[in-house]
Coordinates of C-alpha atoms and ligand atoms in Angstrom, one line a residue:
M1 CA 0.3 -0.3 0.3
A2 CA 2.6 2.1 0.9
W3 CA 4.0 1.6 -2.4
C4 CA 1.2 2.3 -4.3
R5 CA 0.6 5.7 -2.4
Q6 CA 4.6 7.1 -3.3
L7 CA 4.1 5.6 -6.8
R8 CA 0.7 8.0 -6.4
V9 CA 2.9 10.9 -5.3
C10 CA 5.4 10.4 -7.9
H11 CA 2.9 9.9 -10.5
V12 CA 1.5 13.6 -9.4
L13 CA 4.7 15.0 -8.9
V14 CA 5.5 14.0 -12.4
L15 CA 2.5 15.3 -13.8
A16 CA 3.0 18.8 -12.0
L17 CA 6.2 18.8 -13.4
C18 CA 5.0 18.1 -17.3
V19 CA 2.1 21.1 -16.5
S20 CA 4.7 24.0 -15.4
A21 CA 6.9 22.5 -18.4
A22 CA 4.6 22.2 -21.4
E23 CA 2.2 25.3 -21.9
D24 CA 0.1 24.6 -25.3
F25 CA 1.1 25.3 -28.7
D26 CA -1.4 26.7 -31.0
W27 CA -1.9 24.6 -33.7
T28 CA -4.8 27.0 -35.2
K29 CA -2.7 29.9 -35.1
N30 CA -0.3 30.4 -38.3
E31 CA 0.4 33.5 -39.2
M32 CA 2.7 33.7 -42.0
G33 CA 3.6 37.2 -42.5
S34 CA 5.7 39.3 -44.5
F35 CA 9.4 39.8 -44.3
Y36 CA 10.8 40.9 -41.4
Y37 CA 14.0 43.5 -41.2
G38 CA 15.7 43.5 -37.7
T39 CA 18.8 41.7 -35.9
F40 CA 19.5 39.0 -33.8
P41 CA 20.3 39.4 -29.9
T42 CA 24.5 40.3 -29.8
G43 CA 26.6 37.1 -29.4
F44 CA 24.2 34.9 -31.4
S45 CA 26.9 32.4 -33.1
W46 CA 27.1 31.5 -36.5
G47 CA 28.8 28.7 -38.2
A48 CA 28.5 25.7 -40.7
G49 CA 28.9 22.0 -40.4
S50 CA 30.1 18.8 -41.4
S51 CA 30.8 15.0 -40.4
A52 CA 33.7 13.0 -40.5
Y53 CA 32.2 10.3 -42.5
Q54 CA 30.8 12.8 -45.1
T55 CA 33.8 14.9 -45.2
E56 CA 37.4 13.3 -43.8
G57 CA 37.8 10.4 -46.2
A58 CA 41.2 8.7 -45.4
W59 CA 38.9 5.8 -44.1
D60 CA 41.7 3.4 -43.7
K61 CA 44.8 5.6 -42.9
D62 CA 47.1 5.8 -39.4
G63 CA 45.2 3.3 -37.9
K64 CA 41.7 4.1 -38.4
G65 CA 39.2 1.0 -37.8
M66 CA 36.5 0.1 -40.2
S67 CA 32.6 1.5 -39.3
I68 CA 29.5 0.3 -40.3
W69 CA 29.3 2.7 -43.1
D70 CA 33.0 1.6 -44.5
V71 CA 31.7 -2.0 -44.3
F72 CA 27.9 -0.9 -45.7
S73 CA 29.0 1.6 -48.8
R74 CA 30.9 -1.5 -50.2
K75 CA 28.0 -3.7 -50.5
K76 CA 26.9 -2.9 -54.2
G77 CA 23.8 -1.4 -54.6
K78 CA 23.3 0.7 -51.6
I79 CA 24.7 3.7 -52.4
Y80 CA 23.6 5.8 -55.5
L81 CA 26.2 5.2 -58.3
N82 CA 28.0 2.0 -55.5
D83 CA 30.1 5.8 -54.6
T84 CA 31.9 5.2 -50.6
G85 CA 33.2 7.6 -48.6
D86 CA 36.8 6.3 -49.3
S87 CA 38.3 9.9 -49.6
S88 CA 35.2 12.4 -50.3
C89 CA 36.6 15.5 -49.9
D90 CA 40.3 14.7 -48.1
G91 CA 39.1 17.1 -45.3
Y92 CA 41.4 14.7 -43.1
Y93 CA 44.3 16.5 -45.1
K94 CA 43.1 19.5 -45.6
V95 CA 42.1 21.4 -42.2
K96 CA 44.2 24.3 -43.3
D97 CA 42.2 24.9 -46.3
D98 CA 39.1 24.4 -45.0
I99 CA 39.6 26.6 -41.9
S100 CA 40.4 29.5 -44.3
L101 CA 37.0 28.7 -45.9
M102 CA 35.5 29.6 -42.7
K103 CA 37.6 32.7 -41.8
E104 CA 36.6 33.8 -45.2
M105 CA 32.8 34.1 -44.0
K106 CA 33.9 34.8 -40.2
L107 CA 32.5 32.1 -38.8
N108 CA 32.2 32.2 -34.9
H109 CA 31.5 28.4 -34.4
Y110 CA 32.0 25.0 -36.5
R111 CA 30.7 21.9 -36.4
F112 CA 32.0 18.7 -36.9
S113 CA 31.7 15.0 -35.6
I114 CA 34.9 12.3 -34.2
S115 CA 34.7 9.2 -36.0
W116 CA 34.7 6.6 -33.1
P117 CA 36.8 4.2 -35.2
R118 CA 39.4 6.5 -36.0
I119 CA 40.2 6.9 -32.2
L120 CA 39.1 3.4 -30.9
P121 CA 39.3 1.3 -34.0
N122 CA 37.4 -2.0 -32.3
G123 CA 35.5 0.7 -30.6
M124 CA 36.6 -0.4 -27.0
R125 CA 38.6 1.9 -25.2
S126 CA 40.0 -1.3 -23.0
D127 CA 41.1 -2.7 -26.8
Q128 CA 43.1 0.0 -28.4
I129 CA 43.5 3.6 -28.2
N130 CA 44.8 5.0 -31.6
E131 CA 47.2 8.2 -30.4
K132 CA 47.2 9.3 -34.4
G133 CA 43.6 9.7 -34.8
I134 CA 43.2 11.7 -31.4
Q135 CA 46.8 13.7 -32.7
Y136 CA 44.1 14.7 -36.0
Y137 CA 41.4 15.8 -33.6
E138 CA 43.5 17.6 -31.5
N139 CA 45.0 19.6 -34.6
L140 CA 41.6 20.5 -36.0
I141 CA 40.6 21.9 -32.4
S142 CA 43.8 23.6 -32.0
A143 CA 43.7 25.5 -35.8
L144 CA 40.2 26.3 -35.2
L145 CA 40.6 28.3 -31.8
E146 CA 43.4 30.0 -33.0
N147 CA 41.2 31.2 -35.6
Q148 CA 38.6 32.5 -32.9
I149 CA 36.2 29.6 -34.2
T150 CA 34.4 27.6 -31.4
P151 CA 34.1 23.8 -31.9
I152 CA 30.8 22.6 -31.8
V153 CA 31.5 18.6 -31.5
T154 CA 29.5 15.4 -32.0
L155 CA 30.6 12.3 -30.5
Y156 CA 28.4 10.2 -32.9
H157 CA 27.2 11.0 -36.3
W158 CA 26.7 7.3 -37.3
D159 CA 30.0 6.0 -38.3
L160 CA 30.0 3.0 -35.1
P161 CA 32.9 0.8 -35.4
Q162 CA 32.1 -1.9 -37.1
A163 CA 33.6 -4.3 -34.3
L164 CA 30.7 -3.0 -32.4
E165 CA 28.4 -4.4 -35.0
E166 CA 29.5 -7.7 -35.6
K167 CA 29.8 -8.1 -31.8
Y168 CA 26.9 -7.2 -30.3
G169 CA 24.7 -6.2 -33.1
G170 CA 25.3 -2.3 -32.9
W171 CA 22.5 -0.4 -31.1
Q172 CA 20.2 -2.9 -31.0
N173 CA 22.2 -4.3 -27.7
S174 CA 22.6 -1.9 -24.7
S175 CA 26.0 -3.5 -23.8
I176 CA 26.6 -0.5 -26.5
V177 CA 25.7 2.3 -23.8
N178 CA 28.7 1.8 -21.5
L179 CA 31.1 1.3 -24.6
F180 CA 29.8 4.6 -25.8
N181 CA 29.9 5.7 -22.5
D182 CA 33.7 5.0 -22.4
Y183 CA 34.1 6.6 -25.4
A184 CA 33.0 10.0 -25.0
N185 CA 34.8 9.8 -21.5
L186 CA 37.9 9.6 -23.6
C187 CA 37.1 12.7 -25.4
F188 CA 36.2 14.7 -22.3
E189 CA 39.4 13.9 -21.1
R190 CA 41.6 14.4 -24.6
F191 CA 39.9 16.9 -25.9
G192 CA 37.5 18.7 -23.3
N193 CA 40.0 21.6 -21.9
R194 CA 38.9 23.0 -25.2
V195 CA 35.8 21.9 -26.3
K196 CA 32.6 23.4 -24.7
Y197 CA 30.1 22.4 -26.9
W198 CA 29.3 18.2 -27.0
I199 CA 26.6 16.5 -28.6
T200 CA 26.4 13.1 -27.9
F201 CA 24.2 11.9 -31.4
S202 CA 23.4 13.8 -34.6
N203 CA 19.8 12.9 -35.8
P204 CA 19.4 10.0 -33.9
W205 CA 16.1 9.3 -35.7
S206 CA 17.8 8.7 -38.5
V207 CA 19.8 6.1 -36.5
A208 CA 17.0 4.6 -35.4
V209 CA 14.6 4.6 -38.3
E210 CA 17.2 4.2 -41.6
G211 CA 19.2 2.2 -39.8
Y212 CA 17.6 -0.2 -38.4
E213 CA 14.2 0.2 -39.7
T214 CA 14.0 0.6 -43.5
G215 CA 17.7 -0.3 -43.9
E216 CA 18.3 2.1 -46.2
H217 CA 20.9 3.3 -43.8
A218 CA 24.7 1.1 -42.5
P219 CA 24.2 -1.3 -40.7
G220 CA 21.2 -1.5 -43.4
L221 CA 18.6 -3.8 -40.8
K222 CA 14.8 -3.9 -41.9
L223 CA 13.8 -4.9 -38.5
R224 CA 10.1 -3.5 -39.0
G225 CA 8.2 -2.4 -36.1
T226 CA 10.6 -3.4 -33.4
G227 CA 14.5 -2.4 -34.8
A228 CA 14.0 1.2 -34.6
Y229 CA 12.3 1.7 -31.1
K230 CA 15.1 -0.9 -29.5
A231 CA 17.9 1.2 -30.9
A232 CA 16.3 4.8 -29.7
H233 CA 15.7 3.2 -26.7
N234 CA 19.9 2.3 -26.4
I235 CA 20.7 5.6 -27.8
I236 CA 18.7 7.7 -25.2
K237 CA 20.2 5.7 -22.3
A238 CA 23.5 6.2 -23.7
H239 CA 22.9 9.9 -24.1
A240 CA 21.8 10.0 -20.2
K241 CA 24.6 7.9 -19.7
V242 CA 27.1 10.3 -21.1
W243 CA 25.6 13.6 -19.5
H244 CA 25.8 12.0 -16.3
T245 CA 29.3 11.3 -16.8
Y246 CA 30.4 14.7 -18.0
D247 CA 28.0 16.5 -15.3
T248 CA 29.5 14.2 -12.3
Q249 CA 33.5 13.6 -13.5
W250 CA 33.8 17.0 -15.9
R251 CA 31.5 19.8 -15.7
N252 CA 33.4 21.6 -12.8
K253 CA 36.9 21.8 -14.2
Q254 CA 35.7 22.1 -17.5
K255 CA 32.9 24.4 -18.0
G256 CA 31.2 22.7 -21.2
L257 CA 27.6 21.8 -22.4
V258 CA 26.4 18.8 -23.3
G259 CA 23.5 18.5 -25.5
I260 CA 21.8 16.6 -28.3
S261 CA 20.9 17.0 -32.3
L262 CA 17.6 15.7 -32.8
S263 CA 16.5 16.6 -36.9
A264 CA 12.8 17.4 -37.3
D265 CA 10.5 18.2 -40.2
W266 CA 7.7 19.9 -39.6
G267 CA 4.1 18.9 -39.5
E268 CA 1.3 21.0 -40.3
P269 CA -2.3 19.6 -40.2
V270 CA -3.8 20.2 -43.8
D271 CA -6.9 22.0 -41.9
I272 CA -6.3 23.8 -38.9
T273 CA -9.8 23.6 -38.3
N274 CA -10.2 20.0 -38.0
Q275 CA -9.0 18.4 -34.7
R276 CA -8.4 15.0 -36.2
D277 CA -5.7 16.7 -38.5
I278 CA -3.8 18.8 -35.9
E279 CA -3.4 15.2 -33.6
A280 CA -2.3 13.8 -36.9
A281 CA -0.2 16.7 -37.2
D282 CA 1.1 16.4 -33.5
R283 CA 1.6 12.6 -33.7
Y284 CA 3.9 13.5 -37.0
V285 CA 6.2 15.6 -34.5
Q286 CA 6.0 13.8 -31.3
F287 CA 7.1 10.7 -33.7
Y288 CA 9.8 12.6 -34.6
L289 CA 11.5 14.5 -32.4
G290 CA 8.9 13.9 -29.2
W291 CA 10.5 10.1 -29.7
F292 CA 13.9 11.5 -28.3
A293 CA 13.0 14.8 -26.8
T294 CA 10.5 14.0 -24.5
P295 CA 12.3 11.6 -22.0
L296 CA 15.3 13.7 -21.9
F297 CA 13.2 16.6 -20.5
N298 CA 10.1 14.7 -19.0
G299 CA 12.0 11.4 -18.3
D300 CA 9.4 9.1 -20.9
Y301 CA 8.4 8.9 -24.4
P302 CA 5.2 10.9 -25.6
Q303 CA 2.1 9.4 -24.3
V304 CA 1.0 9.1 -27.7
M305 CA 3.5 6.9 -28.9
K306 CA 3.2 4.8 -26.2
D307 CA -0.8 4.7 -26.6
Y308 CA -0.8 3.7 -30.4
I309 CA 2.3 1.8 -30.0
G310 CA 0.9 0.1 -27.3
R311 CA -2.6 -0.6 -28.5
K312 CA -1.2 -1.5 -32.0
S313 CA 0.7 -4.4 -30.3
A314 CA -2.1 -5.4 -28.5
Q315 CA -3.6 -6.0 -31.6
Q316 CA -1.7 -7.5 -33.0
G317 CA -1.8 -10.0 -30.2
L318 CA 2.0 -9.5 -28.5
G319 CA 2.0 -9.6 -24.9
S320 CA 4.0 -6.2 -24.7
S321 CA 4.0 -3.3 -26.7
R322 CA 6.9 -3.1 -29.5
L323 CA 7.8 0.3 -27.9
P324 CA 10.3 -0.7 -24.8
T325 CA 9.7 1.1 -21.3
F326 CA 12.0 3.0 -18.8
N327 CA 11.8 1.7 -15.7
P328 CA 11.2 4.8 -12.7
Q329 CA 15.1 4.7 -12.1
E330 CA 15.9 4.9 -15.9
K331 CA 13.1 7.3 -15.6
S332 CA 14.5 10.3 -13.3
F333 CA 18.5 9.3 -14.4
I334 CA 17.2 10.1 -18.1
R335 CA 14.9 13.3 -17.4
G336 CA 16.4 16.8 -17.3
T337 CA 19.8 15.7 -19.2
C338 CA 20.3 18.1 -22.1
D339 CA 21.9 21.5 -21.6
F340 CA 21.0 22.3 -24.9
L341 CA 19.0 21.1 -28.0
G342 CA 20.6 20.9 -31.0
I343 CA 17.9 21.1 -33.6
G344 CA 18.7 20.0 -37.5
H345 CA 15.6 21.4 -39.8
F346 CA 14.9 20.9 -43.6
T347 CA 11.4 21.0 -44.6
T348 CA 7.6 20.6 -43.8
R349 CA 4.5 18.3 -44.4
Y350 CA 1.0 18.7 -44.2
I351 CA -0.7 16.0 -42.5
T352 CA -3.5 14.3 -42.2
Q353 CA -5.0 11.6 -40.1
K354 CA -4.9 8.0 -42.4
N355 CA -5.8 4.2 -40.3
Y356 CA -4.0 1.6 -41.0
P357 CA -5.3 -1.7 -40.1
S358 CA -2.7 -3.3 -37.8
T359 CA -3.4 -6.6 -39.3
R360 CA -1.4 -5.4 -42.8
G361 CA 2.4 -5.5 -40.7
N362 CA 3.9 -3.6 -38.2
S363 CA 6.0 -0.7 -38.5
Y364 CA 6.9 2.9 -37.3
F365 CA 5.3 4.8 -40.2
T366 CA 2.3 2.6 -40.3
D367 CA 2.5 3.3 -36.2
R368 CA 1.6 6.7 -36.3
D369 CA -1.8 6.4 -38.5
L370 CA -1.1 9.5 -40.4
A371 CA -0.5 10.4 -44.1
E372 CA 2.3 13.1 -45.5
L373 CA 1.3 15.8 -48.3
V374 CA 3.2 18.4 -50.0
D375 CA 1.8 21.4 -52.0
P376 CA 2.9 21.1 -55.4
R377 CA 3.7 25.0 -55.3
W378 CA 6.4 24.4 -52.7
P379 CA 9.5 25.1 -54.5
D380 CA 11.9 21.7 -54.0
P381 CA 15.3 23.1 -55.7
G382 CA 17.4 19.5 -54.8
S383 CA 16.5 16.1 -53.1
E384 CA 13.2 15.3 -53.9
W385 CA 11.7 15.3 -50.1
L386 CA 13.4 18.8 -49.7
Y387 CA 11.1 21.2 -50.5
S388 CA 11.3 25.1 -48.8
V389 CA 8.7 26.0 -46.2
P390 CA 10.3 28.7 -44.1
W391 CA 7.5 29.4 -41.6
G392 CA 7.4 25.6 -41.0
F393 CA 10.6 26.8 -39.5
R394 CA 9.2 29.1 -37.1
R395 CA 6.7 26.8 -35.8
L396 CA 8.8 24.2 -34.8
L397 CA 10.8 26.2 -32.9
N398 CA 7.7 28.0 -31.1
F399 CA 6.8 24.0 -30.6
V400 CA 10.0 23.2 -28.9
K401 CA 9.6 26.3 -27.1
S402 CA 6.0 25.7 -25.5
Q403 CA 6.6 21.7 -25.3
Y404 CA 10.0 21.3 -23.3
G405 CA 10.1 24.6 -21.1
N406 CA 11.7 27.3 -23.5
P407 CA 15.1 25.1 -23.5
M408 CA 18.3 26.7 -25.5
I409 CA 18.6 25.8 -28.5
Y410 CA 21.5 25.9 -31.3
V411 CA 20.5 25.1 -34.7
T412 CA 23.0 22.7 -36.0
E413 CA 21.9 22.0 -39.1
N414 CA 19.8 23.7 -42.2
G415 CA 20.3 24.3 -45.3
V416 CA 19.3 23.0 -49.1
S417 CA 20.8 20.4 -52.1
E418 CA 21.1 20.9 -55.5
K419 CA 20.7 18.2 -58.5
M420 CA 23.0 16.3 -59.5
M421 CA 26.2 17.4 -61.4
C422 CA 24.8 20.6 -61.0
T423 CA 28.1 22.9 -61.8
D424 CA 26.4 26.1 -61.3
L425 CA 27.9 28.1 -58.4
C426 CA 25.5 30.8 -59.2
D427 CA 23.4 29.4 -56.3
E428 CA 19.9 31.9 -56.6
W429 CA 18.0 29.2 -54.7
R430 CA 20.0 28.9 -51.8
M431 CA 20.4 32.1 -51.1
Q432 CA 17.0 32.4 -50.8
Y433 CA 16.7 29.6 -48.7
F434 CA 19.4 30.6 -46.3
R435 CA 17.5 34.4 -46.8
D436 CA 14.1 32.9 -45.9
Y437 CA 14.4 30.4 -43.0
I438 CA 17.1 32.9 -40.9
N439 CA 14.6 35.5 -41.3
E440 CA 11.5 32.3 -39.8
M441 CA 14.1 32.0 -37.1
L442 CA 14.8 35.6 -36.2
K443 CA 10.8 35.8 -35.9
A444 CA 10.9 33.0 -33.8
V445 CA 13.6 35.1 -31.6
N446 CA 11.1 37.6 -31.3
D447 CA 8.3 35.0 -30.5
G448 CA 10.9 34.8 -27.2
V449 CA 12.4 31.0 -28.6
N450 CA 15.5 30.7 -27.4
V451 CA 17.9 30.3 -30.0
K452 CA 21.8 31.1 -29.3
G453 CA 23.0 30.1 -32.7
Y454 CA 22.8 28.8 -36.4
T455 CA 24.6 26.3 -37.9
A456 CA 24.3 26.3 -41.8
W457 CA 24.4 22.9 -43.3
S458 CA 26.8 22.2 -44.9
L459 CA 30.4 24.1 -45.4
L460 CA 31.0 21.8 -48.4
D461 CA 29.6 19.3 -50.4
K462 CA 30.1 16.0 -49.4
F463 CA 28.9 12.4 -49.2
E464 CA 25.7 12.0 -48.8
W465 CA 25.3 8.6 -47.6
D466 CA 23.1 6.8 -49.1
E467 CA 22.6 9.8 -52.2
G468 CA 26.3 9.1 -52.6
F469 CA 27.6 12.5 -54.5
S470 CA 24.7 13.2 -55.9
E471 CA 23.4 15.5 -53.7
R472 CA 25.1 18.6 -52.8
F473 CA 24.6 20.6 -49.7
G474 CA 27.9 22.7 -49.1
L475 CA 28.2 26.8 -49.8
Y476 CA 31.5 25.5 -51.0
Y477 CA 31.6 23.5 -54.6
V478 CA 33.5 20.1 -54.0
D479 CA 35.3 18.6 -57.3
F480 CA 35.1 15.1 -56.3
R481 CA 36.6 14.1 -59.5
S482 CA 39.7 16.2 -59.2
K483 CA 42.9 14.5 -57.5
N484 CA 42.8 17.9 -55.1
K485 CA 39.2 17.8 -54.3
Q486 CA 39.5 21.6 -55.0
R487 CA 36.8 23.7 -53.0
Y488 CA 35.0 26.6 -54.7
P489 CA 32.7 29.1 -53.4
K490 CA 29.3 29.4 -54.2
A491 CA 27.3 32.4 -54.2
S492 CA 25.7 31.9 -51.1
V493 CA 29.4 32.1 -49.4
Q494 CA 29.3 35.6 -50.4
Y495 CA 25.6 35.7 -49.2
Y496 CA 26.0 34.2 -45.8
K497 CA 28.8 36.1 -44.8
R498 CA 27.0 39.3 -45.2
I499 CA 24.2 37.8 -42.9
I500 CA 26.8 36.8 -40.6
S501 CA 28.5 40.7 -40.7
S502 CA 25.2 42.4 -40.2
N503 CA 23.8 39.7 -37.5
G504 CA 20.6 39.2 -39.1
F505 CA 18.6 41.5 -41.8
P506 CA 19.2 45.2 -41.6
N507 CA 17.3 47.0 -44.4
Q508 CA 15.5 46.5 -47.3
R509 CA 17.7 48.3 -49.7
E510 CA 20.9 46.6 -48.5
I511 CA 19.4 42.9 -48.9
E512 CA 18.4 43.5 -51.9
S513 CA 22.2 44.6 -52.8
W514 CA 23.3 41.0 -51.1
R515 CA 22.4 39.3 -53.9
R516 CA 23.1 41.6 -56.6
K517 CA 27.0 41.3 -55.2
A518 CA 27.1 37.7 -54.6
T519 CA 25.8 36.4 -58.1
E520 CA 28.8 39.3 -59.9
T521 CA 31.2 37.1 -57.9
C522 CA 29.9 33.8 -58.5
T523 CA 29.8 34.6 -62.6
S524 CA 33.4 34.6 -62.4
S525 CA 34.1 31.7 -60.3
N526 CA 31.5 29.6 -62.6
Q527 CA 34.5 30.3 -65.6
L528 CA 37.3 28.9 -63.1
L529 CA 35.4 25.9 -62.8
A530 CA 34.0 25.5 -66.1
A531 CA 38.1 25.6 -66.7
D532 CA 39.3 23.4 -64.4
P533 CA 38.4 19.8 -65.2
L534 CA 39.7 20.4 -68.8
T535 CA 43.0 19.0 -66.7
S536 CA 41.8 17.0 -64.1
H537 CA 39.5 15.3 -66.7
M538 CA 42.3 14.7 -69.0
E539 CA 42.5 10.5 -68.5
M540 CA 38.9 10.4 -68.8
V541 CA 38.9 12.5 -72.0
T542 CA 41.7 10.1 -73.2
E543 CA 39.7 6.9 -72.6
I544 CA 36.4 7.7 -74.2
V545 CA 37.2 10.7 -76.7
V546 CA 40.2 9.1 -78.3
P547 CA 38.0 5.6 -79.6
T548 CA 35.6 7.7 -80.4
V549 CA 37.7 10.3 -82.4
C550 CA 39.5 7.7 -84.2
T551 CA 36.3 5.9 -85.3
L552 CA 35.1 9.3 -86.9
C553 CA 38.2 9.7 -88.7
I554 CA 37.7 5.9 -89.9
L555 CA 34.5 6.8 -90.7
I556 CA 35.0 9.9 -92.4
C557 CA 38.2 8.2 -94.3
A558 CA 35.8 5.8 -95.7
I559 CA 33.2 8.1 -97.5
F560 CA 35.8 10.2 -98.5
L561 CA 36.9 7.4 -100.3
M562 CA 33.5 6.4 -101.4
F563 CA 33.3 9.7 -103.0
L564 CA 36.7 9.7 -104.8
L565 CA 35.8 6.2 -106.1
R566 CA 32.6 7.3 -107.5
G567 CA 34.1 10.3 -109.3
R568 CA 36.4 8.4 -111.1
L569 CA 33.7 6.2 -112.4
Ligands
NAG601 C1 26.0 -1.2 -58.7 O1 26.5 -2.5 -58.6 C2 25.6 -3.3 -58.5 C3 26.0 -4.9 -58.3 O2 27.1 -5.2 -58.9 C4 25.1 -3.3 -60.1 O3 24.7 -4.4 -60.7 C5 24.9 -1.8 -60.5 O4 24.9 -1.3 -61.9 C6 26.3 -0.8 -60.0 N1 25.9 0.3 -60.4 C7 26.3 1.3 -60.6 C8 26.0 2.7 -61.2 O5 27.9 0.9 -61.2
NAG602 C1 24.3 -8.3 -26.5 O1 25.5 -8.9 -26.2 C2 26.1 -9.6 -25.6 C3 27.6 -9.5 -26.1 O2 28.1 -10.3 -27.6 C4 25.4 -11.1 -26.2 O3 25.6 -12.1 -25.4 C5 23.7 -11.0 -25.9 O4 23.2 -11.6 -26.9 C6 23.1 -9.6 -26.9 N1 22.2 -9.2 -26.6 C7 21.7 -9.2 -27.6 C8 19.9 -8.5 -27.3 O5 21.4 -8.9 -28.9

């Protein structure tokens, strides 16, 4: 009985906590409004980002171990054109060059990730520490600090040591929680005197869903309806453990912050006067962002996830929910383990209610009972999933404010790609995307959302996972076919630089001139780019063109001969 009463008291307490933290988000009020002229608070931090596997290359150099992406990208048919990140941008060799690109824009921070198998080749600290790998990150951090660029460091951006996948089944196995903690602890020990912003995981939604549910990403498992939930469960526990390690062992000395970077598209109800659409849109965001954010801020999964997955599991005749549960100790251990919340955001969907009968198999996607729609008038300059819907960003940021008690936010990823083989450095649509998304972020700051910094995604074109090199997110164009992976500024470099130097959008006249000036510079760079590939592609040219030219010559000679002979007759 006493136990029962205690539990009841706890329950009431938890409820009270939740109520005090979460205001209601107003789904029915979407003021899109016009462009807002104004600036960000002083000290607002401007940056750009990257991740290890996408940019470093040097996949087997200086003692680095294999990651699940080294293995996955070698499997035929998994990556567009069977490309790999083996060399990518060769960022491993170009620290100085890339820092000068950041200086050109006067970035305040640079977000990058540490490759776990580069410093622990077999994943385990007890096994072997690769000092050469550590040295690479030491040098990178030093070079950033010498140039007054603050490093924001991600511990896990998807490149799990392959050894841990083979031995434990990766994020499916709770043993990984302690192994990740050992790795993080090593990073705090070696880099923490100079790194003050730590991100445990980048986009864990993608790790869980694309790695273990759809299999589009490494390790490529298709454990539908269970794999993603299990992976996410271990990721959340691992995050909390690492936060506590920092809090108890390092915070006093190092005085840094530990957060996570969650990616979420915005979900707007198709009809904001229809309660069922509103509930469906709420589910969309809860299954996306709330899946991770609600445990870290409130101690448990969103109620709507527990309800939906629980009910569907029961209908399928399962003895327990496919969504794992946290016990009371775990809940209190996990609650409040986010010093700042990183937000990655790219696009928006319209959402409407749609029932999926549980007899039709189960998956993360059908568990949500909703359908995603897009407005055909939305511009989609690059990746097929990426529609430019700037107002969705302001909605998402306000949602975070109301749901999680107005946490400190760093935007950790925001940007747009361009279509394959595009060598146009005059990226008009990217300038417009940055202008409009950053403007909506400014409106959100004025709404009272606590955004402290913004990270443009990404510094360079890079390996885009299953899309290979076919999608380019960079402010800088990278010629992947050239030996030295030459970088060229796109017009958006100049444009973003002006946003940074003005700390926002001072007035209409000035902003109109930005675009014109940025476009002037890219026209001359375009000529550079057009000239360069001629030399770097000599091999290809000889391979393909020489035989073709020879064949043509023979043909022309033959025809000439025919004419000659005919003339004789
Ligand atoms: C990728 O590899 C698969 C399997 O070997 C092959 O069928 C496919 O044609 C390859 N694709 C390209 C673009 O080379
Ligand atoms: C987790 O890994 C350990 C050690 O390899 C193994 O004994 C255990 O069966 C694994 N558990 C799961 C759920 O895979």
